[in-house]
Coordinates of C-alpha atoms in Angstrom, one line a residue:
Chain A
M1 CA 107.5 121.8 90.2
R2 CA 105.2 123.5 92.7
D3 CA 102.6 120.7 92.3
L4 CA 105.4 118.1 92.9
L5 CA 106.5 119.9 96.0
K6 CA 103.0 120.0 97.3
E7 CA 102.5 116.3 96.7
I8 CA 105.7 115.6 98.6
Y9 CA 104.7 117.9 101.4
E10 CA 101.3 116.2 101.6
S11 CA 102.8 112.8 101.7
I12 CA 105.4 113.6 104.3
R13 CA 102.9 115.5 106.5
R14 CA 100.9 112.3 106.8
N15 CA 103.9 110.4 108.1
K16 CA 105.9 112.9 110.1
L17 CA 107.3 110.6 112.8
R18 CA 108.6 107.8 110.6
T19 CA 110.0 110.3 108.0
V20 CA 111.9 112.1 110.8
L21 CA 113.2 108.8 112.3
T22 CA 114.3 107.5 108.9
G23 CA 115.8 110.9 107.9
L24 CA 117.9 111.0 111.0
A25 CA 119.8 108.0 109.8
V26 CA 120.7 109.9 106.6
S27 CA 121.7 113.0 108.7
W28 CA 123.9 110.8 110.8
G29 CA 125.6 109.4 107.7
I30 CA 126.3 112.8 106.2
F31 CA 127.4 114.1 109.7
M32 CA 130.0 111.3 109.9
L33 CA 131.2 111.9 106.4
I34 CA 131.7 115.6 107.0
V35 CA 133.3 115.2 110.4
L36 CA 135.7 112.5 109.1
L37 CA 136.6 114.7 106.1
G38 CA 137.0 117.7 108.3
A39 CA 139.3 115.8 110.7
K40 CA 141.3 114.5 107.8
N41 CA 141.7 118.0 106.4
G42 CA 142.8 119.2 109.8
I43 CA 145.5 116.5 110.0
Q44 CA 146.6 117.2 106.4
N45 CA 146.7 121.0 107.0
T46 CA 149.0 120.4 109.9
S47 CA 151.4 118.2 108.1
S48 CA 151.6 120.6 105.3
N49 CA 152.0 123.5 107.7
N50 CA 154.9 121.6 109.3
M51 CA 156.7 121.3 106.0
E52 CA 155.6 124.6 104.7
G53 CA 158.4 126.8 103.5
I54 CA 160.3 124.5 101.3
V55 CA 160.2 124.4 97.6
S56 CA 159.6 120.8 96.8
N57 CA 162.0 120.2 93.9
V58 CA 165.0 120.3 96.3
M59 CA 167.5 117.7 97.3
E60 CA 169.6 118.0 100.4
I61 CA 173.0 116.3 100.6
Y62 CA 174.5 115.6 104.0
S63 CA 177.6 114.0 105.3
G64 CA 177.7 110.4 106.5
Y65 CA 179.8 107.3 107.2
T66 CA 180.6 104.6 104.7
S67 CA 178.8 101.3 105.2
K68 CA 181.1 99.1 103.3
P69 CA 184.8 98.9 102.6
Y70 CA 186.0 100.2 99.2
A71 CA 189.3 100.9 97.5
G72 CA 191.3 99.7 100.5
F73 CA 189.4 101.9 103.0
K74 CA 187.5 100.3 105.9
Q75 CA 183.8 100.8 106.4
G76 CA 182.7 103.4 108.9
R77 CA 184.8 106.2 107.5
Y78 CA 183.5 109.7 107.8
I79 CA 182.7 111.4 104.5
P80 CA 182.3 115.1 104.8
I81 CA 180.8 117.3 102.1
K82 CA 183.5 119.5 100.6
D83 CA 183.8 122.6 98.4
S84 CA 184.8 120.3 95.6
D85 CA 181.4 118.6 95.9
V86 CA 179.8 121.9 95.3
L87 CA 181.9 122.3 92.1
T88 CA 181.1 118.8 91.0
T89 CA 177.4 119.4 91.5
E90 CA 177.5 122.7 89.6
S91 CA 179.5 121.1 86.8
N92 CA 178.1 120.2 83.4
I93 CA 177.8 116.4 84.3
F94 CA 174.4 117.2 86.0
E95 CA 173.4 120.3 84.0
D96 CA 170.4 118.4 82.5
H97 CA 168.6 118.4 85.9
I98 CA 170.4 120.5 88.5
D99 CA 169.7 124.3 88.5
D100 CA 170.8 126.1 91.6
V101 CA 173.4 124.7 94.0
I102 CA 173.3 126.2 97.5
P103 CA 175.9 125.3 100.1
L104 CA 175.1 125.7 103.7
L105 CA 177.5 126.3 106.5
S106 CA 176.7 127.1 110.1
Q107 CA 178.6 128.6 113.0
S108 CA 176.9 128.4 116.4
S109 CA 177.4 129.8 119.9
L110 CA 178.1 133.3 118.7
T111 CA 177.1 136.5 120.5
M112 CA 175.3 139.2 118.6
A113 CA 175.2 142.7 120.0
Y114 CA 173.3 145.8 119.0
G115 CA 173.3 148.7 121.3
K116 CA 172.8 147.2 124.8
K117 CA 171.2 144.1 123.5
H118 CA 173.0 140.8 123.4
F119 CA 171.9 137.5 121.9
S120 CA 173.4 134.1 121.5
I121 CA 172.9 133.1 117.9
T122 CA 173.7 130.7 115.2
M123 CA 175.0 132.1 111.9
V124 CA 174.3 130.4 108.6
G125 CA 176.4 131.0 105.6
T126 CA 174.6 130.5 102.3
T127 CA 173.9 132.0 98.9
E128 CA 171.3 134.2 97.3
D129 CA 169.2 131.3 96.2
Y130 CA 168.5 130.0 99.7
A131 CA 165.7 132.6 100.3
R132 CA 163.8 131.2 97.4
I133 CA 164.0 127.5 98.2
E134 CA 163.2 128.0 101.8
K135 CA 160.5 130.6 100.9
L136 CA 161.9 133.1 103.4
E137 CA 159.7 136.1 103.8
I138 CA 161.7 139.3 103.7
L139 CA 160.1 142.0 105.8
A140 CA 162.5 144.8 105.2
G141 CA 165.6 145.4 103.0
R142 CA 166.7 142.4 101.0
F143 CA 168.2 139.0 101.2
L144 CA 171.8 138.3 100.3
N145 CA 172.7 138.8 96.7
A146 CA 175.3 137.5 94.3
N147 CA 177.6 140.4 94.8
D148 CA 177.7 139.9 98.6
I149 CA 178.8 136.3 98.0
K150 CA 181.4 137.3 95.4
E151 CA 182.9 140.1 97.4
K152 CA 182.6 138.3 100.8
K153 CA 180.8 141.2 102.2
K154 CA 180.1 141.4 105.9
V155 CA 176.4 141.7 105.6
A156 CA 173.6 139.9 107.5
V157 CA 169.9 139.2 107.3
I158 CA 168.4 138.9 110.8
A159 CA 165.2 137.3 112.1
H160 CA 162.3 139.6 112.9
S161 CA 162.2 138.5 116.5
H162 CA 165.6 140.0 117.0
A163 CA 164.8 143.0 115.0
K164 CA 161.7 143.7 117.1
N165 CA 163.9 143.4 120.2
F166 CA 166.5 145.8 118.9
L167 CA 163.7 148.3 118.2
Y168 CA 162.2 147.8 121.7
G169 CA 159.0 146.3 120.3
D170 CA 158.7 148.5 117.2
T171 CA 158.0 146.7 114.0
D172 CA 159.3 149.4 111.6
Y173 CA 162.1 147.2 110.5
D174 CA 163.3 149.6 107.8
K175 CA 165.0 151.6 110.6
L176 CA 167.5 148.8 111.0
I177 CA 168.6 148.5 107.4
G178 CA 172.2 149.7 107.1
K179 CA 172.8 149.6 110.9
K180 CA 175.9 147.8 112.2
I181 CA 175.8 144.8 114.5
K182 CA 178.7 143.2 116.3
I183 CA 179.1 139.5 116.2
N184 CA 181.8 138.3 118.5
N185 CA 184.4 141.0 117.5
L186 CA 183.3 141.4 113.9
I187 CA 181.1 144.2 112.5
F188 CA 178.3 143.3 110.1
T189 CA 175.8 145.5 108.3
I190 CA 172.2 144.6 108.4
V191 CA 170.8 144.4 104.9
G192 CA 167.5 142.7 105.6
V193 CA 165.0 141.5 108.1
R194 CA 163.2 138.2 107.5
H195 CA 160.3 136.5 109.0
G196 CA 161.1 133.5 111.2
R197 CA 159.5 130.3 110.1
E198 CA 156.6 128.9 112.0
N199 CA 156.8 126.0 114.5
E200 CA 160.5 126.6 115.0
D201 CA 162.6 128.8 117.2
D202 CA 164.1 130.2 114.0
Q203 CA 166.3 133.1 114.7
D204 CA 169.3 132.2 112.6
L205 CA 171.3 135.0 111.0
Y206 CA 172.1 134.6 107.3
I207 CA 175.4 135.9 105.9
P208 CA 177.2 135.1 102.7
Y209 CA 178.7 131.6 102.6
S210 CA 182.0 133.0 101.4
T211 CA 182.2 135.5 104.2
L212 CA 181.6 132.9 106.9
K213 CA 184.3 130.7 105.4
A214 CA 186.8 133.5 105.4
V215 CA 186.1 135.2 108.8
F216 CA 186.0 131.9 110.8
A217 CA 188.8 130.4 108.8
R218 CA 186.9 127.3 108.0
N219 CA 188.4 124.4 106.1
D220 CA 187.0 123.1 102.8
E221 CA 184.2 121.2 104.5
I222 CA 180.6 122.4 104.4
D223 CA 177.6 121.3 106.4
Y224 CA 174.9 120.8 103.8
L225 CA 174.6 121.0 100.1
N226 CA 171.2 121.8 98.6
F227 CA 170.3 122.0 95.0
T228 CA 167.1 122.5 93.0
F229 CA 166.4 120.3 90.0
H230 CA 164.0 119.9 87.2
G231 CA 162.8 117.3 84.7
L232 CA 162.5 114.4 87.2
E233 CA 158.8 113.7 87.3
T234 CA 158.4 110.1 88.6
E235 CA 159.8 108.3 91.6
E236 CA 161.7 106.1 89.2
E237 CA 163.4 109.0 87.5
N238 CA 164.3 110.5 90.9
E239 CA 165.7 107.3 92.1
A240 CA 167.8 106.8 89.0
F241 CA 169.1 110.3 89.2
E242 CA 169.9 109.9 92.9
A243 CA 171.8 106.7 92.2
Y244 CA 173.8 108.4 89.4
Y245 CA 174.6 111.5 91.5
R246 CA 175.6 109.3 94.4
S247 CA 178.0 107.2 92.3
V248 CA 179.7 110.3 90.9
L249 CA 180.2 111.9 94.4
N250 CA 181.1 108.7 96.2
K251 CA 183.9 108.0 93.7
K252 CA 185.4 111.4 94.5
H253 CA 185.5 110.4 98.2
N254 CA 186.7 106.9 97.4
A255 CA 183.5 105.3 98.7
A256 CA 181.6 102.6 97.0
P257 CA 179.4 104.1 94.2
D258 CA 176.3 102.4 95.6
D259 CA 177.0 103.2 99.3
K260 CA 173.9 105.0 100.5
R261 CA 175.3 105.9 103.9
A262 CA 178.5 107.6 102.7
L263 CA 176.6 110.7 101.6
G264 CA 173.0 111.1 102.4
I265 CA 170.4 112.4 100.0
Y266 CA 167.1 113.8 101.1
N267 CA 164.7 114.4 98.3
Y268 CA 161.9 116.7 99.2
F269 CA 160.2 116.1 95.9
T270 CA 159.7 112.4 96.4
R271 CA 158.8 112.8 100.0
N272 CA 156.1 115.2 99.0
M273 CA 155.0 112.7 96.4
Q274 CA 154.8 109.9 98.9
M275 CA 152.9 112.2 101.3
N276 CA 150.4 113.1 98.7
K277 CA 149.9 109.5 97.9
G278 CA 149.3 108.7 101.5
N279 CA 146.8 111.6 101.7
R280 CA 144.9 110.3 98.7
I281 CA 144.6 106.8 100.2
L282 CA 143.4 108.3 103.5
N283 CA 140.9 110.4 101.6
T284 CA 139.5 107.5 99.7
A285 CA 139.3 105.4 102.9
L286 CA 137.4 108.1 104.7
W287 CA 134.9 108.6 101.8
I288 CA 134.3 104.8 101.7
V289 CA 133.7 104.7 105.5
G290 CA 131.4 107.8 105.3
L291 CA 129.5 106.5 102.3
F292 CA 128.9 103.1 103.9
T293 CA 127.5 104.9 107.0
L294 CA 125.3 106.9 104.6
L295 CA 124.3 103.7 102.9
G296 CA 122.6 102.6 106.2
G297 CA 120.5 105.7 106.1
I298 CA 119.7 105.2 102.4
V299 CA 118.5 101.7 103.0
G300 CA 116.2 103.1 105.7
V301 CA 114.7 105.6 103.3
S302 CA 114.3 103.0 100.7
N303 CA 112.4 100.8 103.2
I304 CA 110.1 103.5 104.4
M305 CA 109.3 104.4 100.8
L306 CA 108.4 100.8 100.1
I307 CA 105.9 101.0 102.9
T308 CA 104.6 104.3 101.7
V309 CA 104.1 102.8 98.2
K310 CA 102.2 99.8 99.7
E311 CA 100.0 102.1 101.7
R312 CA 99.3 104.2 98.6
T313 CA 98.6 101.4 96.2
H314 CA 94.9 102.3 96.0
E315 CA 95.6 105.9 95.5
F316 CA 98.1 105.2 92.7
G317 CA 95.4 102.9 91.1
I318 CA 93.0 105.9 91.1
R319 CA 95.6 108.2 89.7
K320 CA 96.4 105.7 86.9
A321 CA 92.7 105.2 86.2
I322 CA 92.2 108.9 85.6
G323 CA 95.3 109.2 83.4
A324 CA 98.6 109.1 85.3
K325 CA 101.4 107.6 83.3
P326 CA 103.9 105.3 85.0
A327 CA 106.5 108.1 84.7
D328 CA 104.2 110.4 86.7
I329 CA 104.0 108.0 89.6
T330 CA 107.8 107.2 89.4
K331 CA 108.5 110.9 89.5
L332 CA 106.4 111.3 92.7
I333 CA 108.2 108.6 94.6
I334 CA 111.7 109.6 93.5
A335 CA 111.1 113.2 94.2
E336 CA 109.9 112.4 97.7
S337 CA 112.9 110.1 98.3
V338 CA 115.3 112.8 97.1
A339 CA 113.6 115.5 99.1
V340 CA 113.7 113.4 102.3
T341 CA 117.4 112.5 101.7
A342 CA 118.4 116.0 100.8
V343 CA 116.7 117.8 103.6
F344 CA 118.0 115.5 106.3
G345 CA 121.3 115.2 104.6
Y346 CA 121.7 119.0 104.7
I347 CA 120.8 119.0 108.4
G348 CA 123.6 116.4 108.9
M349 CA 125.9 118.5 106.8
I350 CA 125.3 121.7 108.8
C351 CA 125.7 119.8 112.1
G352 CA 128.9 118.2 110.7
M353 CA 130.3 121.7 109.8
L354 CA 129.4 123.0 113.2
A355 CA 131.2 120.0 114.7
C356 CA 134.2 120.9 112.6
E357 CA 134.1 124.4 114.0
V358 CA 134.0 123.0 117.5
M359 CA 137.0 120.7 116.7
D360 CA 138.8 123.7 115.3
A361 CA 138.1 125.7 118.5
T362 CA 139.3 122.9 120.8
L363 CA 141.7 120.5 119.2
G364 CA 142.8 123.1 116.6
S365 CA 144.4 125.4 119.2
S366 CA 146.0 122.7 121.3
S367 CA 149.2 121.1 120.4
L368 CA 150.9 117.9 121.5
E369 CA 154.4 117.7 123.1
L370 CA 156.2 115.0 121.3
F371 CA 159.9 114.3 121.6
G372 CA 160.4 117.7 123.0
E373 CA 158.8 119.4 120.0
S374 CA 155.3 120.8 120.0
I375 CA 153.2 119.4 117.2
Q376 CA 149.9 120.8 116.3
I377 CA 147.3 118.0 116.0
M378 CA 144.8 119.8 113.8
S379 CA 144.9 123.0 111.9
N380 CA 141.7 124.4 110.6
P381 CA 139.7 121.2 110.4
S382 CA 136.9 122.2 108.0
V383 CA 135.4 121.2 104.7
G384 CA 135.2 123.5 101.7
V385 CA 132.6 124.4 99.2
D386 CA 133.8 121.6 96.9
T387 CA 132.9 119.1 99.6
A388 CA 129.5 120.7 100.1
I389 CA 128.9 120.4 96.4
G390 CA 130.1 116.8 96.4
V391 CA 127.8 116.0 99.3
T392 CA 124.9 117.5 97.4
I393 CA 125.6 115.3 94.4
V394 CA 125.9 112.3 96.7
L395 CA 122.6 113.1 98.4
I396 CA 120.7 113.5 95.1
V397 CA 122.2 110.3 93.7
A398 CA 121.6 108.5 97.0
G399 CA 118.0 109.7 97.2
T400 CA 117.3 108.6 93.6
L401 CA 118.8 105.2 94.4
A402 CA 116.7 104.9 97.5
G403 CA 113.6 105.8 95.6
L404 CA 114.3 103.6 92.6
I405 CA 113.0 100.3 93.8
P406 CA 109.9 101.8 95.5
A407 CA 109.2 103.9 92.5
R408 CA 109.4 100.9 90.1
K409 CA 106.9 99.1 92.4
A410 CA 104.7 102.1 92.5
A411 CA 104.8 102.5 88.7
K412 CA 103.7 98.9 88.3
V413 CA 100.5 99.4 90.3
R414 CA 97.7 98.4 88.0
P415 CA 94.8 100.8 87.5
I416 CA 92.5 98.0 88.5
E417 CA 93.6 98.7 92.0
A418 CA 91.3 101.7 91.9
L419 CA 88.3 99.4 91.9
S420 CA 89.4 97.4 94.9
V421 CA 87.5 98.6 97.9
N422 CA 89.9 99.5 100.7
Chain B
M1 CA 79.8 102.9 66.5
L2 CA 81.7 104.4 69.3
L3 CA 82.4 101.2 71.1
E4 CA 82.7 97.8 69.4
L5 CA 83.6 94.5 70.9
H6 CA 84.1 91.4 68.9
D7 CA 84.4 88.0 70.5
I8 CA 86.2 89.2 73.6
N9 CA 87.6 86.4 75.8
K10 CA 89.3 86.8 79.1
T11 CA 90.6 84.1 81.4
Y12 CA 92.2 84.6 84.8
F13 CA 95.0 82.3 85.7
S14 CA 95.3 82.6 89.4
G15 CA 95.3 79.0 90.6
Q16 CA 92.5 77.3 88.7
P17 CA 92.1 79.0 85.3
L18 CA 88.8 80.9 85.3
H19 CA 87.2 81.7 81.9
V20 CA 85.4 84.9 82.8
L21 CA 84.4 86.4 79.5
K22 CA 83.4 83.8 76.9
G23 CA 83.1 85.8 73.6
I24 CA 81.5 89.1 74.2
N25 CA 80.0 90.9 71.2
L26 CA 78.7 94.4 71.8
S27 CA 78.3 97.7 70.1
I28 CA 77.4 101.0 71.8
D29 CA 76.8 104.1 69.8
T30 CA 77.6 107.7 70.7
G31 CA 75.1 109.3 73.1
E32 CA 73.6 106.0 74.3
F33 CA 72.6 105.6 77.9
V34 CA 73.3 101.9 78.7
S35 CA 73.3 99.7 81.8
I36 CA 75.2 96.5 82.1
M37 CA 73.5 94.1 84.5
G38 CA 74.5 90.8 86.0
S39 CA 74.9 89.0 89.2
S40 CA 78.2 88.9 90.9
G41 CA 80.6 86.6 89.2
S42 CA 78.8 87.1 85.9
G43 CA 81.8 88.9 84.4
K44 CA 80.3 92.4 84.4
S45 CA 83.2 93.9 86.4
T46 CA 85.7 92.3 84.1
L47 CA 83.9 93.7 81.1
L48 CA 83.9 97.1 82.7
N49 CA 87.7 96.8 83.3
I50 CA 88.2 96.0 79.6
L51 CA 85.9 98.8 78.4
G52 CA 87.8 101.2 80.6
I53 CA 91.2 99.9 79.5
L54 CA 92.1 99.1 83.1
D55 CA 92.8 95.5 82.1
N56 CA 93.7 93.6 79.0
Y57 CA 91.7 90.9 77.2
D58 CA 93.1 87.7 75.8
T59 CA 91.4 87.3 72.4
G60 CA 89.0 89.3 70.3
E61 CA 88.9 92.9 69.2
Y62 CA 87.9 96.1 71.0
Y63 CA 87.5 99.3 69.1
I64 CA 86.9 102.8 70.4
D65 CA 85.9 105.1 67.7
G66 CA 87.3 102.7 65.1
K67 CA 90.7 102.4 66.8
L68 CA 91.8 98.9 67.9
I69 CA 92.5 98.9 71.6
K70 CA 95.0 96.1 72.0
N71 CA 98.5 95.7 73.4
L72 CA 98.7 99.4 74.2
S73 CA 101.7 100.7 76.0
E74 CA 101.1 102.0 79.5
R75 CA 101.5 105.5 78.3
Q76 CA 98.9 105.1 75.5
A77 CA 96.5 103.4 77.8
A78 CA 96.9 106.2 80.3
D79 CA 96.3 108.7 77.6
Y80 CA 93.0 107.0 76.5
R81 CA 91.8 106.8 80.1
N82 CA 92.6 110.4 80.6
R83 CA 91.0 111.9 77.5
T84 CA 88.4 109.5 76.2
I85 CA 87.0 107.8 79.3
G86 CA 85.6 109.2 82.6
F87 CA 85.3 106.9 85.6
I88 CA 82.7 107.0 88.3
F89 CA 83.2 104.5 91.1
Q90 CA 81.0 103.0 93.7
S91 CA 83.3 104.1 96.5
F92 CA 83.9 107.5 94.9
N93 CA 87.7 107.0 94.9
L94 CA 88.5 110.5 95.7
I95 CA 92.0 111.1 97.0
G96 CA 91.6 111.7 100.7
F97 CA 94.3 114.2 101.3
K98 CA 93.3 116.4 98.5
T99 CA 90.4 118.9 98.6
A100 CA 87.4 118.6 96.3
V101 CA 88.7 121.0 93.8
E102 CA 92.2 119.4 93.8
N103 CA 90.6 116.0 93.1
V104 CA 88.6 117.5 90.2
E105 CA 91.8 119.1 88.8
L106 CA 93.8 115.9 88.8
P107 CA 93.0 114.6 85.3
L108 CA 93.9 118.0 83.9
F109 CA 97.1 118.0 85.8
Y110 CA 98.0 114.7 84.0
Q111 CA 97.2 116.5 80.7
G112 CA 99.7 119.2 81.7
V113 CA 97.1 122.0 81.9
P114 CA 98.5 125.0 83.7
R115 CA 97.5 125.4 87.3
K116 CA 95.3 128.4 87.1
K117 CA 93.3 127.2 84.1
R118 CA 92.6 123.8 85.6
H119 CA 91.6 125.4 88.9
E120 CA 89.1 127.6 87.2
L121 CA 87.7 124.7 85.2
A122 CA 87.4 122.5 88.2
L123 CA 85.5 125.2 90.1
E124 CA 83.2 125.6 87.1
Y125 CA 82.5 121.9 87.1
L126 CA 81.9 121.8 90.9
D127 CA 79.5 124.7 90.3
K128 CA 77.7 122.7 87.7
M129 CA 77.3 119.9 90.2
G130 CA 76.0 122.3 92.7
I131 CA 78.8 121.9 95.2
R132 CA 81.0 124.9 94.6
D133 CA 80.8 125.9 98.2
W134 CA 82.5 122.6 99.1
A135 CA 85.5 123.2 96.8
Q136 CA 88.0 123.6 99.7
H137 CA 86.7 120.7 101.7
Y138 CA 88.3 117.3 102.1
P139 CA 86.3 114.2 101.1
N140 CA 85.9 113.1 104.7
E141 CA 84.0 116.3 105.4
M142 CA 81.4 115.6 102.8
S143 CA 78.3 113.4 102.5
G144 CA 78.2 110.4 100.1
G145 CA 76.1 112.4 97.6
Q146 CA 78.5 115.3 97.6
K147 CA 81.5 113.0 97.2
Q148 CA 79.8 111.3 94.2
R149 CA 79.2 114.7 92.7
V150 CA 82.9 115.6 93.1
A151 CA 83.7 112.3 91.4
I152 CA 81.3 113.0 88.6
A153 CA 82.9 116.5 88.1
R154 CA 86.3 114.8 88.0
A155 CA 85.0 112.3 85.4
L156 CA 83.6 115.1 83.2
I157 CA 86.3 117.7 83.4
T158 CA 88.3 116.2 80.5
H159 CA 85.2 116.1 78.2
P160 CA 85.4 112.3 77.8
R161 CA 83.4 110.6 75.1
I162 CA 82.4 107.8 77.4
I163 CA 81.5 107.8 81.1
L164 CA 81.9 104.4 82.8
A165 CA 80.1 104.2 86.1
D166 CA 80.6 101.2 88.4
E167 CA 77.7 101.0 90.8
P168 CA 77.5 104.8 91.0
T169 CA 74.7 104.6 93.5
G170 CA 75.8 101.6 95.4
A171 CA 77.0 103.5 98.4
L172 CA 74.2 106.0 98.5
D173 CA 70.7 106.1 100.1
S174 CA 67.8 106.0 97.8
K175 CA 67.1 109.7 97.7
T176 CA 70.7 110.6 96.9
S177 CA 70.7 107.7 94.4
N178 CA 67.8 109.3 92.6
E179 CA 69.5 112.7 92.5
V180 CA 72.7 111.2 91.1
M181 CA 70.8 109.2 88.5
E182 CA 68.9 112.4 87.5
L183 CA 72.3 114.1 87.1
L184 CA 73.7 111.4 84.9
K185 CA 70.6 111.3 82.8
E186 CA 70.8 115.1 82.4
L187 CA 74.4 114.9 81.4
N188 CA 73.6 112.2 78.8
R189 CA 70.7 114.2 77.4
E190 CA 72.3 117.7 77.4
E191 CA 76.0 117.0 76.8
K192 CA 75.5 113.8 74.7
V193 CA 78.0 111.9 76.8
T194 CA 77.8 108.2 76.2
M195 CA 77.0 106.7 79.6
I196 CA 77.6 103.1 80.6
I197 CA 76.5 102.1 84.0
V198 CA 77.4 98.8 85.6
T199 CA 74.9 97.8 88.3
H200 CA 73.0 95.0 89.8
D201 CA 70.2 97.2 90.9
P202 CA 67.2 96.9 88.6
K203 CA 65.8 100.2 89.7
V204 CA 69.0 101.9 88.4
A205 CA 68.9 99.9 85.2
E206 CA 65.2 100.8 84.6
Q207 CA 66.3 104.4 84.2
T208 CA 68.7 103.7 81.3
D209 CA 67.7 103.5 77.7
R210 CA 69.2 100.1 77.0
K211 CA 69.8 97.2 79.4
I212 CA 72.5 94.7 78.7
H213 CA 72.4 91.5 80.7
I214 CA 75.5 89.6 81.2
S215 CA 75.4 86.1 82.7
D216 CA 78.1 83.5 82.9
G217 CA 80.5 85.4 80.7
I218 CA 78.2 86.0 77.7
I219 CA 75.7 88.6 76.8
A220 CA 72.2 87.3 77.4
N221 CA 70.5 90.1 75.5
G222 CA 71.3 93.6 74.3

């Protein structure tokens, strides 16, 4: 090994300039690959940040308007979600797939008061399972429980931004547990403090669904209906289930069973699946672009190695005359090719990683105002150890490929060349 | 017999076919000190290439130590060249970016001898050639005579049975030529190395024990 490294060093030392120039093409190729992958990771991190906090096997049902006449009714009729739909969804018709059914009801423009503090808030009535599907982070106390729902208790889970305000900046939220707050003219007990979700002005107050219904004297309509499900692995299975579910509920509302507008279904699971598919395609496309850029560098290395072999023909003749086997010569050329590719490739990789850091420091912290919402462009655009390992393998393979043709040529040098006077 | 050639023929097919060797018959015994003489174009270089397994022949038989040397794989040929034959060239053929001692080590490197051992052996052989002080010098820092001594050390280091020398004094002045010839004679006498010298210089041939004249592809005497 030491002998081989020495040979490589001696060979490169004799041709510094052209080795560097050729190597830079490889550096550039790897640099592009890393930067592209880093940028892609940044974009993907952002999109997954934006939809963070939702368990993926959830469907959301929302109200809509019929898009076709059915059973004597005109099209364009409003279809609300009702308590009866919750019961239907919970019933044993769907028990093969549906697990938890979570109704959601909101009441906005309320005033919350604690001591001298007043806030305008929106109250959301739901069940104990909501914290799990929304991945709510409870900072103190607890979330709603089944008993709260059953007994229609006047308990509330508040957002940490409010809690902090109540405590004048203190973050020891436990102090608030058990304290009373006044909402309009009703007294609620704080049972928990939750963390507001990122990228949202999320300060909603959570109370039991049954309580909200009772205290605000709501009718039998609810705003959203969420449910978790299992056993639907493919897009086809999901679509089939959605169609079946839709037909059952639509019939109860006297809407056409195949009317997709009457009640809306939003499936987080298939959306996730489609996004992953999109990410995979993007990933493949970037690797291909990067690898083709790298290919340019590799062809350069291969070319320069061919020139080296031509220059060293006499030397290889001598080596063969004194006993070098073809494999000895092949090894020499391939090792040099891999060494040049690897060294310059790593330089490119390090530069690429630095560029990713720069991207993170600049683009990563900025966000774009779009439709009144702030959207982060990139979040942590960097490449991981797995990419570094992947690049190493790519470099070794690439270096070997670059050296293959020159090495074959070198191995074919006849020992007679030793006798030709140069 | 160490070397035996029976009816060796060789034709080159580059453009017009050229029948270079037209049935060479030759035997050389262990320890002989032989010169092969001939004018340019006589086929003596081709004969040397075949003797040194640097090139193939078309028909006939070539035995080294009773073993037929024909249709060898590249590996086998390399092995023979490495262990059985030592080459000395007119233009020395040292590798320019390697020091004297590294050049001498090279055949042992291809045998897989560990670094330390081959380094010691190479120094020993340079010492024998009287140029140990030049071990760390590159070929372009040495005189022709010194370079040829390095080349001889490199040829000898594997203890070959045969030394093939192609115009070993061709690039040297007469004084250095004599020194190199004395060295080769001494090696032949003391180490019993079979020495085959290809030359067109009668003065060199005079110093060998047996002169083989080749002319127009056949052996004229021998």
